[in-house]
Coordinates of C-alpha atoms in Angstrom, one line a residue:
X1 CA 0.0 0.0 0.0
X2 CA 3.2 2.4 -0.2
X3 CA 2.9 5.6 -2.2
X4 CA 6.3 6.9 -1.4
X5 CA 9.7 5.2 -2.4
X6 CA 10.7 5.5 1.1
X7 CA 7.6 3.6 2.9
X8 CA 8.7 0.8 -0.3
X9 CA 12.4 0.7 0.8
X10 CA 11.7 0.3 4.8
X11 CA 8.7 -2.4 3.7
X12 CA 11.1 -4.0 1.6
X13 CA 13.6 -4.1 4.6
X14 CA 11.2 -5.1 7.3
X15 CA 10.0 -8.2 4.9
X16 CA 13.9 -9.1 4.5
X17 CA 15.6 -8.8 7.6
X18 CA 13.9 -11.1 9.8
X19 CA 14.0 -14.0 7.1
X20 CA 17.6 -13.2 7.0
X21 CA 17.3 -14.5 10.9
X22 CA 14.6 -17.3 10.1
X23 CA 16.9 -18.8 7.6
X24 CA 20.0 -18.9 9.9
X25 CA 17.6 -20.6 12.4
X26 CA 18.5 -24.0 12.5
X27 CA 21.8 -23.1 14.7
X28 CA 23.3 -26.8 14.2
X29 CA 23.4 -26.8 10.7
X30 CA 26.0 -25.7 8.4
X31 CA 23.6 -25.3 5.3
X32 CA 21.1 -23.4 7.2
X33 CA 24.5 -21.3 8.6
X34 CA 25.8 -20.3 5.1
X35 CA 22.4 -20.3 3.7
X36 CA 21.5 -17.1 5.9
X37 CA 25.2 -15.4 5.4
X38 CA 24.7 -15.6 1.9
X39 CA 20.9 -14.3 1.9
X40 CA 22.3 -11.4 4.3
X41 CA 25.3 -10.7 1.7
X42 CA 23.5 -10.6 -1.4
X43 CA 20.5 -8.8 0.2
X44 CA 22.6 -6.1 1.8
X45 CA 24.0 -5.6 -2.2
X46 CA 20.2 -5.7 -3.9
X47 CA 19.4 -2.6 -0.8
X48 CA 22.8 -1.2 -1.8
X49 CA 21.0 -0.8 -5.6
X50 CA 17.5 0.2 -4.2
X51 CA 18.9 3.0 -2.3
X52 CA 20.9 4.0 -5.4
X53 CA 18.0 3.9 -7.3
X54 CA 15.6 5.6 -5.0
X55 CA 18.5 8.2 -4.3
X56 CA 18.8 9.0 -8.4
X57 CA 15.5 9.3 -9.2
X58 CA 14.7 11.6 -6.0
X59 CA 17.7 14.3 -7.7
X60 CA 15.9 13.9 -10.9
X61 CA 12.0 14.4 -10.0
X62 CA 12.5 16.0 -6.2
X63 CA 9.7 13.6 -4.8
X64 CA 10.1 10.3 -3.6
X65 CA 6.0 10.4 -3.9
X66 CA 5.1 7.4 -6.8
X67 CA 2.1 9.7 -8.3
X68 CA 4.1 12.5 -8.8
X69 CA 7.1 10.7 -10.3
X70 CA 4.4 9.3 -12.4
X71 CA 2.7 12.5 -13.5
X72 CA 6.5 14.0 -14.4
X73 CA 7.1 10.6 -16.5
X74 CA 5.0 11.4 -19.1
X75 CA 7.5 14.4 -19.9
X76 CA 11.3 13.0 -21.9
X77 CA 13.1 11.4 -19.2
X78 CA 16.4 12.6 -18.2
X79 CA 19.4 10.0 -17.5
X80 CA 19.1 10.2 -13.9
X81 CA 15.2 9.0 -13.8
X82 CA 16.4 5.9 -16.2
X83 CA 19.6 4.9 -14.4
X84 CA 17.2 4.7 -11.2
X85 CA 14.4 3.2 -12.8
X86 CA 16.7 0.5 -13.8
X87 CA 18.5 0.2 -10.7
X88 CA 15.2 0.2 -8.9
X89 CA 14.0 -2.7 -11.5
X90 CA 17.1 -5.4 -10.5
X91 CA 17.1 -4.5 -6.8
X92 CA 13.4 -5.8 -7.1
X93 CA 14.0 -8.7 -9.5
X94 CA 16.8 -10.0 -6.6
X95 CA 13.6 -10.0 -4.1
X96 CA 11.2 -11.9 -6.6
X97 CA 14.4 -14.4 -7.2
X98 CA 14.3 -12.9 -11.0
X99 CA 17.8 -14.4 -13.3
X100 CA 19.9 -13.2 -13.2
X101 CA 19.8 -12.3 -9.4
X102 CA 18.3 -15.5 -8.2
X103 CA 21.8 -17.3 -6.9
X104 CA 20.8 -17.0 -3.9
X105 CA 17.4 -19.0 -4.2
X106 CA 18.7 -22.6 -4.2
X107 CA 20.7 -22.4 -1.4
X108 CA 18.5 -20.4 1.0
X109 CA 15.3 -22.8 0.4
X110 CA 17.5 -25.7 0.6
X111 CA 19.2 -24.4 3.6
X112 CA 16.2 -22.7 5.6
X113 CA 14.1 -24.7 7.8
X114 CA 11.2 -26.0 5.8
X115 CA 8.7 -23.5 7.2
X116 CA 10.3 -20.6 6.5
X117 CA 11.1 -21.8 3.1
X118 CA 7.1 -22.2 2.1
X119 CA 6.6 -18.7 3.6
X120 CA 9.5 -17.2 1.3
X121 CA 8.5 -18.8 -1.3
X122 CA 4.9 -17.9 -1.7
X123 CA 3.8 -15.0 0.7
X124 CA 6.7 -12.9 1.2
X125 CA 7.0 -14.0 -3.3
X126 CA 3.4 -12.7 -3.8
X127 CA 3.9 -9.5 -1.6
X128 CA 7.3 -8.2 -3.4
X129 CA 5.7 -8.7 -6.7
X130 CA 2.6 -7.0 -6.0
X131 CA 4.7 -4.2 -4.9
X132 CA 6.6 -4.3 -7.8
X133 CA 3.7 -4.0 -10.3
X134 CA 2.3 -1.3 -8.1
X135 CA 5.9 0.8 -8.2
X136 CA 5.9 0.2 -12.2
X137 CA 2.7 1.2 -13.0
X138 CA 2.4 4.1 -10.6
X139 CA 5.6 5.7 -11.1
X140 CA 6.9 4.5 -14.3
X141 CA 3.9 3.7 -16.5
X142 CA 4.4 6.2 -18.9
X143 CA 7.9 4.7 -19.8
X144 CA 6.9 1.5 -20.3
X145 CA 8.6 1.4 -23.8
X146 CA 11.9 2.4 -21.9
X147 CA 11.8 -0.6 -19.6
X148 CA 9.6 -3.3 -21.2
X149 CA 12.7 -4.6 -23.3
X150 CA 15.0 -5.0 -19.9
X151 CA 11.8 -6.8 -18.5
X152 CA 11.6 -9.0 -21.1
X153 CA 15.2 -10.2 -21.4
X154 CA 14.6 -10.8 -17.9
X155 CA 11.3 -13.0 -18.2
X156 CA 12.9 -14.9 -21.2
X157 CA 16.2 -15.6 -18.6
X158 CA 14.3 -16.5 -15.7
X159 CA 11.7 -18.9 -17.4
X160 CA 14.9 -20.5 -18.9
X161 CA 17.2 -20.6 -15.9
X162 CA 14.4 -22.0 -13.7
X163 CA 12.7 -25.0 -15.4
X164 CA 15.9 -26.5 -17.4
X165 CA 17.8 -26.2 -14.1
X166 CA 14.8 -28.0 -12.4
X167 CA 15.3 -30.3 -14.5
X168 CA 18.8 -31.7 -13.4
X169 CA 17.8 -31.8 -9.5
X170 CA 17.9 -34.7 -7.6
X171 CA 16.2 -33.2 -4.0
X172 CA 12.5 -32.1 -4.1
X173 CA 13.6 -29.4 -2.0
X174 CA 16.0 -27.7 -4.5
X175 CA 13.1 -28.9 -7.5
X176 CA 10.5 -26.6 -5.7
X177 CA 13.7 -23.9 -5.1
X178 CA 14.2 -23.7 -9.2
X179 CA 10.4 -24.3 -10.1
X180 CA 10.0 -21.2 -7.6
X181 CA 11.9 -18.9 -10.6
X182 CA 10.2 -20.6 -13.2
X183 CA 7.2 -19.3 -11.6
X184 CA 8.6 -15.9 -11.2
X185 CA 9.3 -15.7 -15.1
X186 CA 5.6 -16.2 -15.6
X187 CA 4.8 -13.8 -13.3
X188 CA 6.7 -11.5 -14.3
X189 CA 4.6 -11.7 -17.4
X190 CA 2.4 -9.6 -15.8
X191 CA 5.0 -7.2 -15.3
X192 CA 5.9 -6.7 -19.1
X193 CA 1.9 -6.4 -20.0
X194 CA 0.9 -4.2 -17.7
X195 CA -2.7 -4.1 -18.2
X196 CA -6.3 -5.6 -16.7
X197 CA -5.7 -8.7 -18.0
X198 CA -2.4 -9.0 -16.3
X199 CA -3.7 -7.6 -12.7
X200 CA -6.2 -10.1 -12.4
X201 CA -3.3 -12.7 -13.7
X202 CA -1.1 -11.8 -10.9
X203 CA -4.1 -11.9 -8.4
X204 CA -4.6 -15.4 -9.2
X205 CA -1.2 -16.4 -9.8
X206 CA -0.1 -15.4 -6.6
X207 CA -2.9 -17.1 -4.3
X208 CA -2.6 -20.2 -7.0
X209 CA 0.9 -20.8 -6.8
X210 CA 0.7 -20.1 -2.8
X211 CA -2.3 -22.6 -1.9
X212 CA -0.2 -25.3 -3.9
X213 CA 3.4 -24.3 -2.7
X214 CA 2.6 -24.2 1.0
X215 CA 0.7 -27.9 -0.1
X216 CA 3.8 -29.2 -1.2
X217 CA 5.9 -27.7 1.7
X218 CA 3.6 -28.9 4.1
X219 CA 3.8 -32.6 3.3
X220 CA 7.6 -32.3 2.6
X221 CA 8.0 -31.3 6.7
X222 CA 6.9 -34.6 7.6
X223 CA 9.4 -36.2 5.1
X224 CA 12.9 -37.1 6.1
X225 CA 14.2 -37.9 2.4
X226 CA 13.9 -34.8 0.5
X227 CA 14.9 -36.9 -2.5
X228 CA 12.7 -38.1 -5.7
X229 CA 13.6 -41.6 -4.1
X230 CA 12.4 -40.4 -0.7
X231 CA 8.8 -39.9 -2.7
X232 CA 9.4 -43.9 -3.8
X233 CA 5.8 -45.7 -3.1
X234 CA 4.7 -42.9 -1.1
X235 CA 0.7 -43.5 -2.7
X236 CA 0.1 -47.2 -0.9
X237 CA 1.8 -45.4 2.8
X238 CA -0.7 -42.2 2.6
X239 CA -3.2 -42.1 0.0
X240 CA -4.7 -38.7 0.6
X241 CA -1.2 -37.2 1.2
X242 CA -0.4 -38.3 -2.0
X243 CA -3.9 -37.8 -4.2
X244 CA -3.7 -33.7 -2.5
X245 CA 0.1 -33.7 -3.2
X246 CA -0.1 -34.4 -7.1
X247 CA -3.3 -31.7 -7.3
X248 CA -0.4 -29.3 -6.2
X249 CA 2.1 -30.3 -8.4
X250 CA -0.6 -30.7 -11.7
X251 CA -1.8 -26.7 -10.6
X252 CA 1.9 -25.7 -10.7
X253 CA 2.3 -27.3 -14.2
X254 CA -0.5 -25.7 -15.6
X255 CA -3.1 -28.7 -16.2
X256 CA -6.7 -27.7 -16.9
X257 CA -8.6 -27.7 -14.3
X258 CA -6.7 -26.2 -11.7
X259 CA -6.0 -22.8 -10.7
X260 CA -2.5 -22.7 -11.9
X261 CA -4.2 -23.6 -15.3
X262 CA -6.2 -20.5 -15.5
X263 CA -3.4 -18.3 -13.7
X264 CA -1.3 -19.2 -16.8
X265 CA -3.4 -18.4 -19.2
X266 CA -4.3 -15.1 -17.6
X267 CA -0.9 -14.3 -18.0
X268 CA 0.1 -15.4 -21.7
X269 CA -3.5 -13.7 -22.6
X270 CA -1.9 -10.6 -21.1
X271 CA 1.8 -10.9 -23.1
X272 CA -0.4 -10.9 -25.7
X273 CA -1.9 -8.1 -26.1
X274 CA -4.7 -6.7 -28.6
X275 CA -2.1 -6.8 -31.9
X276 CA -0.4 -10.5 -30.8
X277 CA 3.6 -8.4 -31.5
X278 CA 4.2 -10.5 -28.3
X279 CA 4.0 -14.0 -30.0
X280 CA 7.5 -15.2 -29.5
X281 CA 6.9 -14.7 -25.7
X282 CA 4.3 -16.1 -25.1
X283 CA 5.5 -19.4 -27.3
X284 CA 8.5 -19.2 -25.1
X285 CA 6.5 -19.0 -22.7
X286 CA 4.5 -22.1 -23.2
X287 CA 7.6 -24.7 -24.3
X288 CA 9.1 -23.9 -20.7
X289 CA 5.8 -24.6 -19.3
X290 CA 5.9 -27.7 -20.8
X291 CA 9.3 -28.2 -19.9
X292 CA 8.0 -27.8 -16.3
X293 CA 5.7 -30.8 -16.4
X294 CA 8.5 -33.4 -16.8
X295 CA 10.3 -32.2 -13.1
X296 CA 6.8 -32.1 -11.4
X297 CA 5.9 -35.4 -12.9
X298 CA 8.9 -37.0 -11.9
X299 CA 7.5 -36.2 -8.1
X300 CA 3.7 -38.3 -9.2
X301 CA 5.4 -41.2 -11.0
X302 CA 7.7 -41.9 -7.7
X303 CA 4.8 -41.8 -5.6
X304 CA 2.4 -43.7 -7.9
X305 CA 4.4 -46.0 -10.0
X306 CA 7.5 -47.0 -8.0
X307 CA 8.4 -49.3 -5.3
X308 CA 10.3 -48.3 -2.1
X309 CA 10.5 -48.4 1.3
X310 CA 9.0 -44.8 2.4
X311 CA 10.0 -43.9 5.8
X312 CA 6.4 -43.8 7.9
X313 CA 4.9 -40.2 8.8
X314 CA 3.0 -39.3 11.5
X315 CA -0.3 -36.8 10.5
X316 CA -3.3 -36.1 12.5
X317 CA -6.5 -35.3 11.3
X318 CA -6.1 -31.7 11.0
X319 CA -3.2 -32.4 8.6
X320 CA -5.0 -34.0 6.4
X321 CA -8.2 -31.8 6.2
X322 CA -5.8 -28.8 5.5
X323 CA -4.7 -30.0 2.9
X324 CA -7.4 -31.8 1.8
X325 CA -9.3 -27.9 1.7
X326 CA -6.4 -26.4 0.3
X327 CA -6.3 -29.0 -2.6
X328 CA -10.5 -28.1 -2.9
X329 CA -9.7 -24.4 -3.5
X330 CA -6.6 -24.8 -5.8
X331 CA -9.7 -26.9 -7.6
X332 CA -12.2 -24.4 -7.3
X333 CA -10.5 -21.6 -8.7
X334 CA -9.9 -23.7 -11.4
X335 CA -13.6 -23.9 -12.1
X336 CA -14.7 -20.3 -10.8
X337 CA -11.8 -17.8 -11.0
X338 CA -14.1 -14.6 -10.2
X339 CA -14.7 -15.9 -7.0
X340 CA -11.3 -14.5 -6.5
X341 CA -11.1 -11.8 -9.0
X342 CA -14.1 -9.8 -8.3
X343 CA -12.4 -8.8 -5.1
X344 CA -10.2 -7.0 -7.9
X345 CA -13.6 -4.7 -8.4
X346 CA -15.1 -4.3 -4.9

């Protein structure tokens, strides 16, 4: 809800410092160690560039206010305004995990606790690119043609960086790490469009791709083998576990009749556009979406169509009926997507 640079930066801040902490939690072990000095490192360099950015576009407009900046926009832009409109575009790509600033995103989700890795990856994900879209459009939407090409190049990198990486993993974990950039590349779809289409895209995209990551997460604390083997006749141990588990992984790859389905679509109908001058995008696009089933897959065929000796979980009740009502509304939205996107309109 920011409408000053400022309030943006110290949001920004207060998002990132305590998972800076979170990560590092799990005092006893190395990865989770090096997993939070390397968050703290590389975040203390993407602030480095926000502040830069925020600091050169303050001596070119003389407001940090996003309105004003926006209403000065539509005037020619001097160098200052575009050196900290780009600086202000990686700092935020590095909080979205955008290539080419996503190093740090394997390590820290591997590293982190679980828990805190399902809340980085899906709400603290969903609020830095909402506030992206909002700083883009309010302060910068009359330059779109100056930064739409940057945004691109950085949508084509991070849809190809995250799913042929995901590709090679052997951990779950790290899978769900790479898929989470993947994800990021479509979403920042919405980013390059900038219009309804991709507002209500992002609305659904976000609680989509949360509802099934958390899922996923969830059932992935109770594992002790974060490996594809660890997943190994995991559908005759716990049925529902598994039946919920591959309703999140089929929304994350797109399949009809699942809210990461429609999200998708939402988003390439957005790259579109009205005069389709977007076509190689969204084709890109939808070959690395495909790419994207063969890694989530991988997860369903270990639990459904190979033998192994799963290590028993313990779940109560409640367990299950979360996310048996978490894999209902990653359904439902599916079916009825205004459910959600007529909050868009209230």
């Amino acid at each position: 809800s920011f409408k000053s640079l400022l309030i943006l930066f110290l949001g920004i801040e207060i998002i990132s410092i305590p998972l800076y902490i979170l990560t590092g939690s799990d005092k006893r072990n190395l990865k989770s160690n090096e997993a939070s000095l390397k968050y703290f490192l590389l975040g203390s360099f993407s602030t480095g560039l926000m502040l830069m950015g925020i600091a050169l576009i303050y001596g070119a407009m003389g407001t940090f206010d996003t309105s004003v900046i926006g209403s000065f926009t539509a005037t020619a832009p001097s160098a200052l305004l575009i050196a900290g409109m780009l600086l202000l575009l990686f700092s935020m790509a590095f909080k979205a995990s955008v290539a080419p600033f996503h190093f740090w995103t394997p390590d820290v989700y591997d590293g982190a606790p679980t828990v805190f890795t399902s809340f980085m990856a899906t709400i603290v994900k969903a609020a830095v690119f909402i506030a992206f879209i909002r700083l883009f459009d309010d302060a910068f939407g009359f330059r779109q043609k100056q930064w739409q090409l940057f945004v691109a190049i950085l949508t084509v990198a991070t849809l190809f960086i995250g799913n042929i990486t995901a590709v090679f993993q052997q951990s779950v974990k790290r899978m769900l790490a790479y898929s989470s950039i993947a994800q990021a590349g479509f979403m920042m779809l919405s980013l390059y469009a900038m219009n309804s289409d991709a507002k209500e895209g992002l609305l659904l995209y976000t609680v989509a791709y949360s509802f099934a990551t958390i899922g996923i997460f969830a059932v992935l604390i109770k594992m002790k083998d974060y490996t594809f083997d660890g997943f190994n006749g995991f559908a005759k141990k716990q049925p529902l576990l598994a039946a919920t588990t591959t309703i999140f992984l089929l929304s994350l790859a797109g399949i009809p009749l699942t809210a990461g389905f429609l999200s998708k679509f939402y988003m390439l109908k957005a790259a579109m556009g009205g005069n389709g001058a977007n076509l190689w995008l969204v084709i890109f696009a939808v070959v690395m979406a495909a790419v994207s089933v063969y890694y989530y897959f991988r997860v369903i065929q270990s639990m459904y169509f190979k033998e192994g000796d799963t290590h028993p979980i313990e779940v109560n009740a409640p367990f299950k009926w979360t996310l048996v009502v978490l894999a209902g509304l990653v359904i439902l939205l599916g079916i009825f997507p205004n459910l959600l996107l007529s909050w868009l309109y209230f």
